[in-house]
Short mmCIF file of C-alpha atoms and ligand atoms in Angstrom, two decimals:
data_model
loop_
_atom_site.label_atom_id
_atom_site.label_comp_id
_atom_site.label_asym_id
_atom_site.label_seq_id
_atom_site.Cartn_x
_atom_site.Cartn_y
_atom_site.Cartn_z
CA VAL A 1 160.85 -22.59 -175.13
CA THR A 2 159.35 -26.07 -174.80
CA LEU A 3 161.36 -29.11 -173.74
CA ALA A 4 160.54 -30.78 -177.06
CA ALA A 5 161.99 -27.79 -178.95
CA ASP A 6 165.12 -27.87 -176.76
CA ASN A 7 165.70 -31.53 -177.62
CA LEU A 8 164.95 -30.98 -181.30
CA ALA A 9 167.30 -27.98 -181.41
CA ALA A 10 170.14 -30.23 -180.24
CA THR A 11 169.24 -32.63 -183.05
CA VAL A 12 169.19 -29.76 -185.58
CA MET A 13 172.68 -28.68 -184.48
CA ASP A 14 173.97 -32.28 -184.82
CA ARG A 15 172.38 -32.64 -188.23
CA ALA A 16 173.88 -29.33 -189.38
CA GLU A 17 177.29 -30.85 -188.57
CA CYS A 18 176.41 -33.98 -190.59
CA LEU A 19 175.35 -31.88 -193.57
CA ALA A 20 178.53 -29.77 -193.31
CA ALA A 21 180.53 -32.95 -193.91
CA CYS A 22 178.87 -33.26 -197.34
CA THR A 23 181.28 -31.12 -199.35
CA GLU A 24 183.05 -31.01 -202.72
CA GLU A 25 186.28 -29.77 -201.16
CA PRO A 26 188.05 -31.37 -198.21
CA GLY A 27 188.58 -28.98 -195.31
CA ARG A 28 185.92 -26.51 -196.31
CA LEU A 29 182.21 -26.53 -197.11
CA THR A 30 181.30 -26.12 -200.77
CA ARG A 31 178.12 -27.79 -201.99
CA ARG A 32 177.02 -26.60 -205.39
CA PHE A 33 174.07 -27.61 -207.52
CA ALA A 34 174.02 -31.13 -209.02
CA THR A 35 177.23 -32.34 -207.36
CA PRO A 36 177.77 -35.65 -205.53
CA ALA A 37 178.15 -33.60 -202.31
CA LEU A 38 174.66 -32.14 -202.75
CA GLY A 39 173.34 -35.63 -203.56
CA GLN A 40 174.89 -36.92 -200.33
CA ALA A 41 173.30 -34.10 -198.28
CA GLY A 42 169.93 -34.79 -199.91
CA GLY A 43 170.34 -38.48 -199.07
CA LEU A 44 170.79 -37.66 -195.38
CA VAL A 45 167.73 -35.41 -195.39
CA LEU A 46 165.69 -38.15 -197.09
CA LYS A 47 166.83 -40.62 -194.43
CA TRP A 48 165.74 -38.24 -191.64
CA MET A 49 162.44 -37.64 -193.43
CA THR A 50 161.76 -41.37 -193.53
CA GLN A 51 162.62 -41.66 -189.83
CA ALA A 52 160.12 -38.87 -189.16
CA GLY A 53 157.35 -40.84 -190.88
CA MET A 54 157.42 -38.82 -194.10
CA GLN A 55 157.25 -39.97 -197.70
CA GLY A 56 160.48 -38.66 -199.25
CA ARG A 57 161.48 -38.28 -202.89
CA ARG A 58 163.66 -36.29 -205.27
CA ASP A 59 162.11 -34.36 -208.13
CA ALA A 60 163.50 -33.96 -211.65
CA ILE A 61 165.95 -31.16 -210.77
CA GLY A 62 167.11 -32.75 -207.52
CA ASN A 63 164.97 -30.99 -204.91
CA VAL A 64 164.35 -33.19 -201.88
CA ILE A 65 160.65 -33.28 -200.94
CA GLY A 66 159.17 -35.00 -197.89
CA ARG A 67 155.44 -35.23 -197.31
CA TRP A 68 153.87 -35.84 -193.92
CA GLU A 69 150.18 -36.62 -193.56
CA PRO A 70 148.47 -36.85 -190.19
CA PRO A 71 147.72 -40.55 -189.47
CA GLY A 72 144.43 -41.82 -190.86
CA ARG A 73 143.83 -38.73 -192.97
CA ALA A 74 144.21 -37.83 -196.62
CA PRO A 75 144.17 -34.05 -196.28
CA ALA A 76 143.18 -31.92 -199.25
CA GLN A 77 145.52 -29.07 -198.34
CA THR A 78 149.25 -28.75 -197.84
CA LEU A 79 151.55 -26.36 -196.00
CA LEU A 80 155.08 -26.01 -197.40
CA LEU A 81 158.14 -25.49 -195.18
CA GLY A 82 161.74 -25.38 -196.34
CA SER A 83 164.83 -23.70 -197.72
CA HIS A 84 167.89 -24.68 -199.81
CA LEU A 85 170.60 -27.33 -199.41
CA ASP A 86 173.25 -25.88 -201.76
CA THR A 87 175.95 -23.50 -200.50
CA VAL A 88 178.42 -20.89 -201.71
CA ARG A 89 182.15 -21.74 -201.82
CA ASP A 90 183.78 -22.00 -198.39
CA ALA A 91 180.37 -21.59 -196.82
CA GLY A 92 178.99 -21.65 -193.30
CA ARG A 93 176.75 -24.52 -192.24
CA TYR A 94 173.44 -22.75 -191.59
CA ASP A 95 172.59 -20.67 -194.66
CA GLY A 96 169.79 -22.72 -196.23
CA ALA A 97 170.35 -25.96 -194.33
CA LEU A 98 168.97 -24.49 -191.09
CA GLY A 99 165.58 -23.83 -192.72
CA VAL A 100 165.35 -27.41 -194.00
CA LEU A 101 166.38 -28.88 -190.63
CA ILE A 102 163.95 -26.69 -188.65
CA ALA A 103 161.14 -27.70 -191.04
CA LEU A 104 162.02 -31.33 -190.40
CA ALA A 105 162.16 -30.71 -186.63
CA CYS A 106 158.74 -29.06 -186.83
CA VAL A 107 157.25 -32.20 -188.38
CA GLU A 108 158.89 -34.30 -185.65
CA HIS A 109 157.44 -31.91 -183.05
CA VAL A 110 153.93 -32.12 -184.54
CA ARG A 111 154.19 -35.91 -184.79
CA GLY A 112 155.42 -36.19 -181.20
CA ASP A 113 152.52 -34.04 -179.96
CA GLY A 114 150.06 -36.39 -181.62
CA VAL A 115 147.90 -33.49 -182.86
CA ASP A 116 145.40 -34.11 -185.61
CA LEU A 117 146.25 -31.59 -188.30
CA PRO A 118 143.70 -30.84 -191.01
CA PHE A 119 146.45 -30.48 -193.65
CA ALA A 120 149.62 -32.19 -194.82
CA ILE A 121 153.09 -30.69 -194.42
CA GLU A 122 155.73 -30.87 -197.15
CA VAL A 123 159.35 -30.17 -196.29
CA LEU A 124 161.42 -28.85 -199.21
CA GLY A 125 165.20 -28.93 -199.56
CA PHE A 126 165.95 -26.95 -202.72
CA ALA A 127 168.80 -28.07 -204.96
CA ASP A 128 170.00 -24.56 -205.86
CA GLU A 129 169.44 -21.12 -204.44
CA GLU A 130 172.91 -19.61 -204.47
CA GLY A 131 173.46 -19.98 -208.22
CA VAL A 132 177.21 -20.55 -207.77
CA ARG A 133 177.65 -23.19 -210.47
CA TYR A 134 175.57 -21.75 -213.33
CA GLY A 135 175.26 -18.08 -212.39
CA THR A 136 171.48 -18.39 -212.09
CA ALA A 137 169.92 -18.36 -208.64
CA TYR A 138 166.73 -20.23 -207.59
CA LEU A 139 167.05 -23.23 -209.92
CA GLY A 140 165.40 -25.48 -207.32
CA SER A 141 162.49 -23.28 -206.27
CA GLY A 142 162.24 -22.07 -209.89
CA ALA A 143 161.56 -25.61 -211.10
CA LEU A 144 158.94 -26.09 -208.38
CA ALA A 145 157.24 -22.73 -208.83
CA GLY A 146 157.33 -22.75 -212.64
CA GLY A 147 159.79 -19.87 -212.86
CA LEU A 148 162.53 -21.71 -214.72
CA ALA A 149 163.15 -21.04 -218.42
CA PRO A 150 164.03 -24.29 -220.30
CA SER A 151 166.87 -22.37 -222.00
CA VAL A 152 168.90 -22.47 -218.75
CA LEU A 153 169.58 -26.18 -219.40
CA ALA A 154 172.05 -25.21 -222.11
CA ARG A 155 174.17 -23.10 -219.74
CA ARG A 156 177.65 -24.43 -219.00
CA ASP A 157 179.62 -24.33 -215.79
CA ALA A 158 183.30 -23.32 -215.49
CA ASP A 159 184.31 -26.87 -216.55
CA GLY A 160 182.13 -26.75 -219.69
CA ILE A 161 179.49 -29.16 -218.32
CA SER A 162 175.98 -28.28 -219.47
CA MET A 163 173.27 -28.01 -216.86
CA ALA A 164 171.30 -30.79 -218.57
CA ASP A 165 174.30 -33.16 -218.32
CA ALA A 166 174.95 -32.16 -214.70
CA ILE A 167 171.35 -32.88 -213.69
CA ALA A 168 171.40 -36.25 -215.49
CA ALA A 169 174.77 -37.18 -213.92
CA VAL A 170 173.29 -37.05 -210.41
CA GLY A 171 170.18 -39.02 -211.33
CA GLY A 172 167.85 -36.14 -212.21
CA ALA A 173 165.69 -35.86 -215.31
CA PRO A 174 166.53 -32.73 -217.34
CA ASP A 175 163.85 -33.59 -219.94
CA GLU A 176 161.16 -33.71 -217.29
CA LEU A 177 161.71 -30.41 -215.50
CA ALA A 178 158.20 -29.29 -216.40
CA ALA A 179 156.92 -32.17 -214.24
CA ALA A 180 158.73 -30.72 -211.21
CA ARG A 181 156.35 -27.79 -211.30
CA ARG A 182 154.02 -27.98 -208.31
CA ASP A 183 150.31 -27.46 -208.68
CA GLY A 184 149.43 -24.62 -206.31
CA ALA A 185 145.72 -25.45 -205.90
CA ASP A 186 146.09 -27.35 -202.59
CA LEU A 187 148.66 -25.02 -201.03
CA LEU A 188 148.09 -23.04 -197.84
CA GLY A 189 151.41 -21.24 -198.16
CA TYR A 190 155.18 -21.50 -197.79
CA LEU A 191 157.12 -20.63 -194.64
CA GLU A 192 160.90 -20.30 -194.85
CA VAL A 193 163.16 -20.08 -191.80
CA HIS A 194 166.60 -18.64 -192.63
CA ILE A 195 169.55 -17.11 -190.82
CA GLU A 196 169.32 -13.33 -190.93
CA GLN A 197 172.71 -12.82 -192.64
CA GLY A 198 172.80 -9.35 -191.08
CA PRO A 199 173.29 -7.71 -187.65
CA VAL A 200 169.78 -6.36 -186.92
CA LEU A 201 168.47 -9.12 -184.60
CA GLU A 202 171.73 -9.27 -182.69
CA ALA A 203 171.62 -5.51 -182.16
CA ALA A 204 167.97 -5.79 -181.03
CA ASP A 205 168.87 -8.75 -178.75
CA ARG A 206 166.18 -10.99 -180.26
CA ALA A 207 166.39 -14.67 -181.26
CA VAL A 208 164.08 -14.35 -184.25
CA GLY A 209 162.45 -11.71 -186.43
CA VAL A 210 159.55 -11.61 -188.86
CA VAL A 211 160.45 -10.74 -192.44
CA THR A 212 158.25 -8.12 -194.10
CA GLY A 213 159.47 -8.80 -197.61
CA ILE A 214 162.47 -9.30 -199.86
CA ALA A 215 163.97 -6.08 -201.18
CA GLY A 216 163.96 -5.22 -204.85
CA GLN A 217 167.35 -4.61 -206.40
CA THR A 218 168.89 -2.51 -209.16
CA ARG A 219 172.38 -3.26 -210.40
CA ALA A 220 174.09 -0.62 -212.52
CA GLU A 221 177.48 0.07 -214.02
CA VAL A 222 178.98 3.55 -214.03
CA ILE A 223 181.75 4.48 -216.46
CA ILE A 224 183.56 7.81 -216.12
CA ASP A 225 185.92 8.87 -218.89
CA GLY A 226 188.30 11.72 -218.03
CA VAL A 227 191.74 12.49 -219.40
CA ALA A 228 194.82 10.54 -218.35
CA GLY A 229 197.94 12.62 -217.71
CA HIS A 230 201.25 12.92 -215.90
CA ALA A 231 200.84 13.13 -212.12
CA GLY A 232 203.60 15.73 -211.91
CA THR A 233 203.05 18.03 -214.87
CA VAL A 234 199.29 18.65 -215.13
CA PRO A 235 198.15 21.39 -212.71
CA MET A 236 195.09 20.61 -210.59
CA ALA A 237 192.90 23.19 -212.32
CA LEU A 238 193.50 21.63 -215.73
CA ARG A 239 192.76 18.01 -214.77
CA HIS A 240 189.84 15.75 -215.72
CA ASP A 241 190.53 13.03 -213.18
CA ALA A 242 188.13 10.10 -213.70
CA LEU A 243 188.78 8.59 -210.28
CA ALA A 244 188.30 11.88 -208.41
CA ALA A 245 184.94 12.19 -210.22
CA ALA A 246 184.12 8.58 -209.26
CA ALA A 247 184.95 9.37 -205.62
CA GLU A 248 182.50 12.27 -205.66
CA VAL A 249 179.82 10.05 -207.22
CA ILE A 250 180.41 7.30 -204.65
CA GLY A 251 180.08 9.85 -201.85
CA ALA A 252 176.80 11.04 -203.39
CA ILE A 253 175.51 7.45 -203.58
CA GLU A 254 176.28 6.86 -199.92
CA ALA A 255 174.68 10.17 -198.89
CA ARG A 256 171.51 9.41 -200.89
CA ALA A 257 171.13 5.99 -199.22
CA ARG A 258 171.81 7.38 -195.74
CA ALA A 259 169.14 10.03 -196.25
CA ALA A 260 166.36 7.57 -197.16
CA GLU A 261 164.87 5.17 -194.59
CA GLY A 262 165.35 1.55 -195.66
CA LEU A 263 167.50 2.29 -198.71
CA VAL A 264 170.86 0.55 -199.07
CA ALA A 265 173.36 1.33 -201.84
CA THR A 266 176.78 -0.22 -202.35
CA VAL A 267 179.74 0.29 -204.68
CA GLY A 268 181.50 -3.04 -204.40
CA GLU A 269 183.69 -3.17 -207.47
CA LEU A 270 185.94 -0.45 -208.87
CA ALA A 271 188.46 -0.53 -211.72
CA VAL A 272 190.81 2.33 -212.60
CA GLU A 273 192.73 2.80 -215.84
CA PRO A 274 195.54 2.98 -216.55
CA GLY A 275 196.13 2.23 -212.87
CA ALA A 276 199.60 3.57 -212.12
CA SER A 277 200.72 5.64 -209.12
CA ASN A 278 202.14 8.44 -211.27
CA VAL A 279 199.32 8.71 -213.82
CA ILE A 280 196.07 10.71 -213.48
CA PRO A 281 193.27 8.16 -213.95
CA GLY A 282 191.70 8.40 -217.41
CA ARG A 283 188.84 6.00 -216.75
CA ALA A 284 186.98 4.68 -213.72
CA ARG A 285 184.37 1.97 -213.87
CA PHE A 286 182.34 0.75 -210.91
CA SER A 287 179.30 -1.28 -209.90
CA VAL A 288 176.31 0.10 -208.01
CA ASP A 289 173.85 -2.08 -206.09
CA VAL A 290 170.68 -0.35 -204.82
CA ARG A 291 168.02 -2.12 -202.74
CA HIS A 292 164.75 -1.21 -201.04
CA LEU A 293 161.59 -3.04 -200.01
CA ASP A 294 159.56 -0.32 -201.72
CA ASP A 295 160.06 -0.41 -205.50
CA ALA A 296 159.01 3.24 -205.92
CA ALA A 297 161.59 4.37 -203.35
CA ARG A 298 164.29 2.36 -205.10
CA GLU A 299 163.34 3.63 -208.54
CA ALA A 300 163.33 7.24 -207.29
CA ALA A 301 166.81 6.76 -205.84
CA VAL A 302 168.06 5.17 -209.04
CA ALA A 303 166.70 8.08 -211.12
CA ASP A 304 168.34 10.61 -208.76
CA LEU A 305 171.67 8.84 -208.82
CA GLY A 306 171.69 8.53 -212.61
CA GLY A 307 171.19 12.29 -212.77
CA ARG A 308 173.93 12.99 -210.21
CA VAL A 309 176.41 10.88 -212.17
CA GLY A 310 175.83 12.98 -215.30
CA ALA A 311 176.02 16.28 -213.41
CA ILE A 312 179.21 15.42 -211.52
CA GLY A 313 180.83 14.22 -214.74
CA ARG A 314 179.92 17.44 -216.61
CA ALA A 315 181.15 19.69 -213.78
CA ARG A 316 184.54 17.96 -213.98
CA GLY A 317 184.81 17.85 -217.76
CA CYS A 318 184.40 14.06 -217.81
CA ARG A 319 181.96 11.88 -219.70
CA ALA A 320 179.97 9.85 -217.20
CA THR A 321 177.37 7.18 -217.98
CA TRP A 322 175.03 5.18 -215.75
CA GLU A 323 173.86 1.91 -217.27
CA GLU A 324 171.29 -0.30 -215.59
CA VAL A 325 172.40 -3.94 -215.71
CA GLN A 326 169.52 -5.64 -213.92
CA SER A 327 166.43 -4.72 -211.98
CA THR A 328 164.37 -7.09 -209.79
CA PRO A 329 161.15 -6.02 -208.06
CA ALA A 330 160.57 -6.50 -204.33
CA VAL A 331 158.50 -9.42 -203.02
CA ILE A 332 156.22 -8.58 -200.12
CA CYS A 333 155.45 -11.40 -197.67
CA ALA A 334 151.75 -12.35 -197.58
CA PRO A 335 149.98 -10.17 -194.96
CA GLU A 336 147.73 -12.92 -193.55
CA LEU A 337 150.45 -15.54 -193.13
CA THR A 338 152.80 -12.90 -191.73
CA ALA A 339 150.16 -11.82 -189.19
CA GLU A 340 149.91 -15.45 -188.00
CA LEU A 341 153.68 -15.63 -187.72
CA GLU A 342 153.83 -12.35 -185.79
CA ALA A 343 151.18 -13.62 -183.37
CA VAL A 344 153.25 -16.74 -182.66
CA VAL A 345 156.47 -14.77 -182.25
CA ALA A 346 154.66 -12.48 -179.80
CA ASP A 347 153.71 -15.59 -177.76
CA VAL A 348 157.10 -17.30 -177.85
CA ALA A 349 159.64 -14.49 -178.04
CA VAL A 350 157.71 -11.65 -176.35
CA ASP A 351 158.02 -8.71 -178.73
CA VAL A 352 158.15 -8.79 -182.48
CA VAL A 353 160.99 -7.41 -184.56
CA ARG A 354 159.97 -6.84 -188.17
CA LEU A 355 162.66 -6.47 -190.80
CA PRO A 356 163.03 -6.56 -194.57
CA SER A 357 165.38 -9.02 -196.22
CA GLY A 358 168.10 -7.33 -198.22
CA ALA A 359 169.20 -10.70 -199.57
CA GLY A 360 167.26 -12.88 -202.01
CA HIS A 361 165.68 -16.14 -200.82
CA ASP A 362 163.70 -19.06 -202.24
CA ALA A 363 160.59 -17.42 -200.79
CA ALA A 364 160.88 -14.75 -203.50
CA MET A 365 160.50 -17.44 -206.17
CA MET A 366 157.88 -19.40 -204.18
CA ALA A 367 155.72 -16.25 -204.04
CA ARG A 368 154.85 -17.02 -207.69
CA LEU A 369 153.19 -20.24 -206.53
CA THR A 370 151.63 -19.48 -203.15
CA ASP A 371 151.56 -17.06 -200.19
CA VAL A 372 154.92 -16.81 -198.46
CA ALA A 373 156.16 -15.86 -194.99
CA MET A 374 159.70 -15.81 -193.60
CA LEU A 375 161.27 -16.04 -190.17
CA PHE A 376 164.86 -14.88 -189.59
CA VAL A 377 167.08 -16.41 -186.92
CA ARG A 378 169.81 -14.28 -185.30
CA CYS A 379 173.34 -15.13 -186.44
CA ALA A 380 176.54 -14.10 -184.66
CA GLY A 381 178.02 -10.85 -185.91
CA GLY A 382 175.66 -10.83 -188.88
CA ILE A 383 178.23 -13.04 -190.64
CA SER A 384 177.20 -15.39 -193.45
CA HIS A 385 178.68 -16.98 -196.57
CA HIS A 386 181.70 -17.70 -194.40
CA PRO A 387 182.84 -20.70 -192.28
CA THR A 388 182.42 -18.70 -189.05
CA GLU A 389 178.66 -18.31 -189.71
CA SER A 390 176.95 -19.36 -186.48
CA VAL A 391 173.62 -19.61 -184.67
CA SER A 392 172.94 -20.58 -181.05
CA GLU A 393 171.09 -23.74 -180.06
CA GLY A 394 168.79 -21.64 -177.87
CA ASP A 395 167.77 -19.47 -180.82
CA VAL A 396 167.17 -22.59 -182.92
CA ALA A 397 164.84 -23.89 -180.16
CA VAL A 398 162.88 -20.61 -180.32
CA ALA A 399 162.63 -20.91 -184.12
CA ILE A 400 161.35 -24.50 -183.80
CA ASP A 401 158.69 -23.44 -181.29
CA VAL A 402 157.65 -20.54 -183.55
CA THR A 403 157.40 -22.83 -186.59
CA ARG A 404 155.41 -25.37 -184.57
CA GLY A 405 153.16 -22.57 -183.26
CA PHE A 406 152.68 -21.29 -186.81
CA VAL A 407 151.49 -24.74 -187.91
CA ALA A 408 149.06 -24.83 -184.95
CA ARG A 409 147.65 -21.40 -185.83
CA MET A 410 147.22 -22.41 -189.45
CA ALA A 411 145.26 -25.43 -188.24
CA GLN A 412 143.00 -23.22 -186.06
CA ARG A 413 142.48 -20.73 -188.85
CA ARG A 414 140.92 -23.32 -191.12
ZN1 ZN B 501 170.31 -18.90 -198.18
#
């Protein structure tokens, strides 16, 4: 790790504290889309951008965008770096913000080195990735990448405030969202640094890892209808217990995922009716979340599981249905950019850990606009979306050096 990166990492940690103070709720960090707290965080980032010699602005939806051009040049091409500035409720301070702050530190690093880059760098702080307020993720990167349907503006939050009104209330321009769309012609690509939000890098004892892609996801709902009855009077052989059938299905889901490399499947929500200790359950309803980097592998698993649900239901005299709620394809990181990133990681952090992202990120939306690559930073215990989310300053320094090295390689490549 370079001395410059060490110093910049300390700055990133300080700035993460400053951003964490921008919150809607005293005592805990909540920074949703189009709130004064998000506006305040964006204001700090704009201030730091200006100090770093960048031209900063907000676009129509509230994304913060800073452009740095090497002195005396008007480069025809641009490299994008960034992540999101919004958070979940009672969030940690690094999910999203870290990627914006490391992008900013990278520009400061490049500027301090006095290198003559053949392209401009734009640092992006997206206004919404988590989708907490309006139930729609990627509003910020969606506006930039042209993946936002105008109909979302009519959505209302829990307080009945329309998205259009919310955007206008913080100084945005809901009627001009189309203008926030970035032309992709000059773009070299988009690199996003993000905390891993999982335990893989910690287990591998590595500061950073290169992301291969963002997993595709299927969400389904399973409903099993059996026959409710008295817990004391109905003999076991004559029961059609909906929850016992659900338990068998859930076991089958877990076994299917364990048997396939890279597949993850989760039942995270379960409701039982009537829900009394002395009544045989008549109905069980639960969610299924299936993810894999390979769409074909995910679809094969989903088809298998749908079939198992029906078979287990029939064998138990229950009616069981599998209904797909949503399906999102995987996004594979661009091979060329990812190869550059791997080469830098090999230089800075010795050996390269490659891993898929099971969580969604702005990079998935940005892939509509340009080539994307992602770098994960180790986080303690794999914990995220929680106040105890944490990264080490040393790992942040490694991530800054990798980002800086990535910029240098992109400059050589041209
Ligand atoms: Zn995030």
